[in-house]
mmCIF file of C-alpha atoms in Angstrom:
data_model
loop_
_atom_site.group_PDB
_atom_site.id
_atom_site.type_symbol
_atom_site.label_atom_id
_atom_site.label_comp_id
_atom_site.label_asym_id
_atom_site.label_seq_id
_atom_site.Cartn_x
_atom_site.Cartn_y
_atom_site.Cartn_z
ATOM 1 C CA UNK A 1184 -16.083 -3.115 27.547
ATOM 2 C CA UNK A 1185 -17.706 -2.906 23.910
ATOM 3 C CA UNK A 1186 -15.381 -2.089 21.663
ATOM 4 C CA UNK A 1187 -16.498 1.459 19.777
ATOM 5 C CA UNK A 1188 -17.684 0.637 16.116
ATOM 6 C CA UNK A 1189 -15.432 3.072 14.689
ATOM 7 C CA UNK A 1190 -11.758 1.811 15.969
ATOM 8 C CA UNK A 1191 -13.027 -2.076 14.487
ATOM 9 C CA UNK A 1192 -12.780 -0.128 11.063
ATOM 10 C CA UNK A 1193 -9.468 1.476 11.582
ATOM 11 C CA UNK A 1194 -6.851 0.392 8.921
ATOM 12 C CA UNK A 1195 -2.963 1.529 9.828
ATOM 13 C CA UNK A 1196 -1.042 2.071 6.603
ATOM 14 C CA UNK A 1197 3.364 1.144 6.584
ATOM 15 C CA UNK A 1198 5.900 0.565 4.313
ATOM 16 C CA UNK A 1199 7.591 -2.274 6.667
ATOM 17 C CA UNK A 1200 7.319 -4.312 9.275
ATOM 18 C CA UNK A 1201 9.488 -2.307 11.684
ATOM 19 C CA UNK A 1202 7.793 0.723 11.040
ATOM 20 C CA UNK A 1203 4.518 -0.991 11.461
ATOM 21 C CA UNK A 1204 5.174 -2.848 14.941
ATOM 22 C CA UNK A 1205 6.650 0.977 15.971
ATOM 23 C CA UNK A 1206 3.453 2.401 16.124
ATOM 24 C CA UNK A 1207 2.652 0.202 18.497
ATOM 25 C CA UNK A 1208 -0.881 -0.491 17.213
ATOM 26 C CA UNK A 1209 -0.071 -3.941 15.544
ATOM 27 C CA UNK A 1210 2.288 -6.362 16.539
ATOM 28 C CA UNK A 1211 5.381 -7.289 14.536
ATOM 29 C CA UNK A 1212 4.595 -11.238 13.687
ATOM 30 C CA UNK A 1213 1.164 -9.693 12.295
ATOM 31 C CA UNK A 1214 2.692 -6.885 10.671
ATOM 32 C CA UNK A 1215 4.852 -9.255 8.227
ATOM 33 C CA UNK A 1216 2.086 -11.512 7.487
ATOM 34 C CA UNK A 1217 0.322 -8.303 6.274
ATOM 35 C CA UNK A 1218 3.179 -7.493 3.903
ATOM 36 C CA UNK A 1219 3.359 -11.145 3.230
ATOM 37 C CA UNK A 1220 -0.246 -11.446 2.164
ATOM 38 C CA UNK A 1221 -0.300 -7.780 0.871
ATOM 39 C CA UNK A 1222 2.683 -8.856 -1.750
ATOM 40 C CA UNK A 1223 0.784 -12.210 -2.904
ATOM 41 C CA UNK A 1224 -2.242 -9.924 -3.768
ATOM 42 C CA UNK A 1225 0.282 -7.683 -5.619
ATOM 43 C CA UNK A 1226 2.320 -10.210 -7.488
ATOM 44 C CA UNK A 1227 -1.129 -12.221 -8.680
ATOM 45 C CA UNK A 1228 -3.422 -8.793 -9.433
ATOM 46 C CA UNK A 1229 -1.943 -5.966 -10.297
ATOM 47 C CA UNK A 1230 -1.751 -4.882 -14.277
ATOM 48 C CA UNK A 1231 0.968 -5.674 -16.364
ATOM 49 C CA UNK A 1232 2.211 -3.546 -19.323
ATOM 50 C CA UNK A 1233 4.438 -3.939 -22.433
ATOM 51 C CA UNK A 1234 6.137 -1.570 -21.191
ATOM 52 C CA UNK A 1235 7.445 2.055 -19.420
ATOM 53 C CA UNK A 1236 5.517 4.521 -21.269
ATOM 54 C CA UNK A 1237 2.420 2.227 -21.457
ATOM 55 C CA UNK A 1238 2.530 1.502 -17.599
ATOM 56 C CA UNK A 1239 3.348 5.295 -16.777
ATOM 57 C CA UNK A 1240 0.766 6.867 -18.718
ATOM 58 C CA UNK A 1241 -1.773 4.552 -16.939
ATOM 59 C CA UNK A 1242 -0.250 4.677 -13.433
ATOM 60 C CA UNK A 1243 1.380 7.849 -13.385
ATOM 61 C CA UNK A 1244 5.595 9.048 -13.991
ATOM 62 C CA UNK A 1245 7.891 6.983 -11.504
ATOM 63 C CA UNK A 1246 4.894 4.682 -10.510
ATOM 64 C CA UNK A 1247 6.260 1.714 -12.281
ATOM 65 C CA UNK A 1248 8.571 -1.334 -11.701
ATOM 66 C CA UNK A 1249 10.237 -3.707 -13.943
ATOM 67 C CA UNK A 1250 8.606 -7.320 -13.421
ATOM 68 C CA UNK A 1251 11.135 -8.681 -16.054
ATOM 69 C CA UNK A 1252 12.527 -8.009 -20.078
ATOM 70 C CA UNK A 1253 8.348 -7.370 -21.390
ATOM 71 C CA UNK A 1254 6.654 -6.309 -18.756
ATOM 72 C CA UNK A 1255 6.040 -3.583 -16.237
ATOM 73 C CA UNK A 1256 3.638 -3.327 -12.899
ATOM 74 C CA UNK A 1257 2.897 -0.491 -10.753
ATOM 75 C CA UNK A 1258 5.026 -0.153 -7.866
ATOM 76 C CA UNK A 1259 3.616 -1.612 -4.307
ATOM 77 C CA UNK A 1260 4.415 1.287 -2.028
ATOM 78 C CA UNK A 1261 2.767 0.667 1.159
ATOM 79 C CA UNK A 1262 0.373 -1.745 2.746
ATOM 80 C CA UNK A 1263 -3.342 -1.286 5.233
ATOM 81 C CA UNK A 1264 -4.157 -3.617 7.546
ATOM 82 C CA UNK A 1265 -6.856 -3.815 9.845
ATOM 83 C CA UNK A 1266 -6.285 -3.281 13.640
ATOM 84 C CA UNK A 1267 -8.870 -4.890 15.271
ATOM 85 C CA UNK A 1268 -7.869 -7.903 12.621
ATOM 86 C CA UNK A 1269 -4.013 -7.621 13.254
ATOM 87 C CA UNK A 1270 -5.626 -8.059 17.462
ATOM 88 C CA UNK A 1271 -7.623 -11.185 16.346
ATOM 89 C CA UNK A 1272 -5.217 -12.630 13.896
ATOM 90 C CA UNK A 1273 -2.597 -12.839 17.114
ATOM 91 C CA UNK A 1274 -5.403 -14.048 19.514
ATOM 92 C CA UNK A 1275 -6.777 -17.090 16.967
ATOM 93 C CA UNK A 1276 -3.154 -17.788 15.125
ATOM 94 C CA UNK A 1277 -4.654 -16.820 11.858
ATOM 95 C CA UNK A 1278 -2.873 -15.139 9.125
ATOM 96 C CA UNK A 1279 -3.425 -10.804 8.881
ATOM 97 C CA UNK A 1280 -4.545 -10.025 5.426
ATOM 98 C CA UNK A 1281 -3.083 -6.945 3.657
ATOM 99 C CA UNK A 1282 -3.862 -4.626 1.257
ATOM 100 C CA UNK A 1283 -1.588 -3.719 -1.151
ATOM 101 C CA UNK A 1284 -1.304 -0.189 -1.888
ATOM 102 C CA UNK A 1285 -0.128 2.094 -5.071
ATOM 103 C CA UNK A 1286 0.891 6.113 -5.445
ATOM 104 C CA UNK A 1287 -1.800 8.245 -6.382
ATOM 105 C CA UNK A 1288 -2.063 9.627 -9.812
ATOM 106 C CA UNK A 1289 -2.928 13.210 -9.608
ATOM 107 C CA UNK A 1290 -0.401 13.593 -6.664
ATOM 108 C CA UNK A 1291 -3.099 13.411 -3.823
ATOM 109 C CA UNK A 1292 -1.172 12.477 -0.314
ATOM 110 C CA UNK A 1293 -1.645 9.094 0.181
ATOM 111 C CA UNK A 1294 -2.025 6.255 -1.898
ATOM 112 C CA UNK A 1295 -4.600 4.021 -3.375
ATOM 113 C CA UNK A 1296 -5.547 0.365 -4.004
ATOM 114 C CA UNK A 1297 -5.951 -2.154 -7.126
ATOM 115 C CA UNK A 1298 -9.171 -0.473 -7.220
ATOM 116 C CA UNK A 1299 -7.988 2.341 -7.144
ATOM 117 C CA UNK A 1300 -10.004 3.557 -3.695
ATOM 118 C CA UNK A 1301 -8.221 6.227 -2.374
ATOM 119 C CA UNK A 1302 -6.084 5.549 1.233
ATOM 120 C CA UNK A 1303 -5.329 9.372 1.859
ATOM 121 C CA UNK A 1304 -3.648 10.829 4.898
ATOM 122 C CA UNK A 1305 -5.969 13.015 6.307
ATOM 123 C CA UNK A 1306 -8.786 9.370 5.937
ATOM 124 C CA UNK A 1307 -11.283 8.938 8.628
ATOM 125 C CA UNK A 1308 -10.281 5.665 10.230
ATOM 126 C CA UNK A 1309 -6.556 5.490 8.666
ATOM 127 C CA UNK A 1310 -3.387 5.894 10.711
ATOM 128 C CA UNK A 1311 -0.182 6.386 8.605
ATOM 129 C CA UNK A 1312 2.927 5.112 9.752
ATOM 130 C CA UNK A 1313 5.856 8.170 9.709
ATOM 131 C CA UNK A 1314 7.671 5.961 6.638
ATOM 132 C CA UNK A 1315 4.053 5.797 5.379
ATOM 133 C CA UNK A 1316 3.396 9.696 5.397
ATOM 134 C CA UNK A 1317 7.103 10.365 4.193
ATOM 135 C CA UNK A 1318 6.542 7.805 0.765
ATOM 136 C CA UNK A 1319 3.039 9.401 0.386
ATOM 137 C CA UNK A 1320 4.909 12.704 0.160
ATOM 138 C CA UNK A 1321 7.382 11.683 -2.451
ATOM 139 C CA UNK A 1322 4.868 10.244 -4.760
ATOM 140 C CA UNK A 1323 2.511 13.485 -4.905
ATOM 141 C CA UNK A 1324 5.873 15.561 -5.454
ATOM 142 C CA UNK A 1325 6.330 13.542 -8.291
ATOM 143 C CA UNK A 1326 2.822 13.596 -9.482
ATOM 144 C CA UNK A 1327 2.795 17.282 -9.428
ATOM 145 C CA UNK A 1328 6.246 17.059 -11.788
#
């Protein structure tokens, strides 16, 4: 049967790979490459500040980890990964790409990308693992501090 175009576009959000296999919608091998791939993306794009207060006031209070002694990042809280490319990355053997995601800024519920394109909860097409909703929720409490 032909798949609807709609579910090919459907990204699931997590924070792990257990809490991504327990949705049942990807498996667990495709759920680490994900993070895997997601984390490489992180590590060689995301900004880098001097510091706290420089990285904060760009990406928001509490949004910010330490990368080492001079420099802060914002802080990978979740990954998306396609479904329909989590089915054909365990049907070929190829690797799941992920996308690393951030906390929104002004405290909306979800969380956004290096581009800052918002991921948000309520998203046409986005599934949120129950970690996933739960770390969305703590960031836009602490955006609205």
């Amino acid at each position: 049967a032909p798949k609807a175009t709609g579910a090919s576009k459907e990204q699931l959000v997590f924070t792990s790979a257990a809490d991504c296999a327990a949705t049942g919608m990807i498996k667990q091998p495709q759920c680490a490459q994900a993070i895997e791939a997601a984390m490489a993306q992180h590590l060689a794009g995301s900004p880098v500040y001097r510091n706290r207060p420089l990285c904060e006031a760009k990406e928001g209070p509490e949004n910010c980890e330490r990368m080492d002694e001079k420099a802060w990042r914002p802080r990978l809280s979740a990954v998306a990964a396609s479904v329909a490319a989590a089915a054909d990355a365990e049907a070929s053997g190829a690797q799941l790409a992920g996308t690393p995601l951030y906390p929104t800024i002004a405290g909306e519920h979800g969380f956004r990308t290096l581009g800052n394109a918002m991921m948000l909860i309520d998203g046409d097409l986005l599934t949120f693992s129950p970690q996933a909703v739960a770390a969305a929720e703590v960031n836009a409490s602490l955006a609205k501090n």
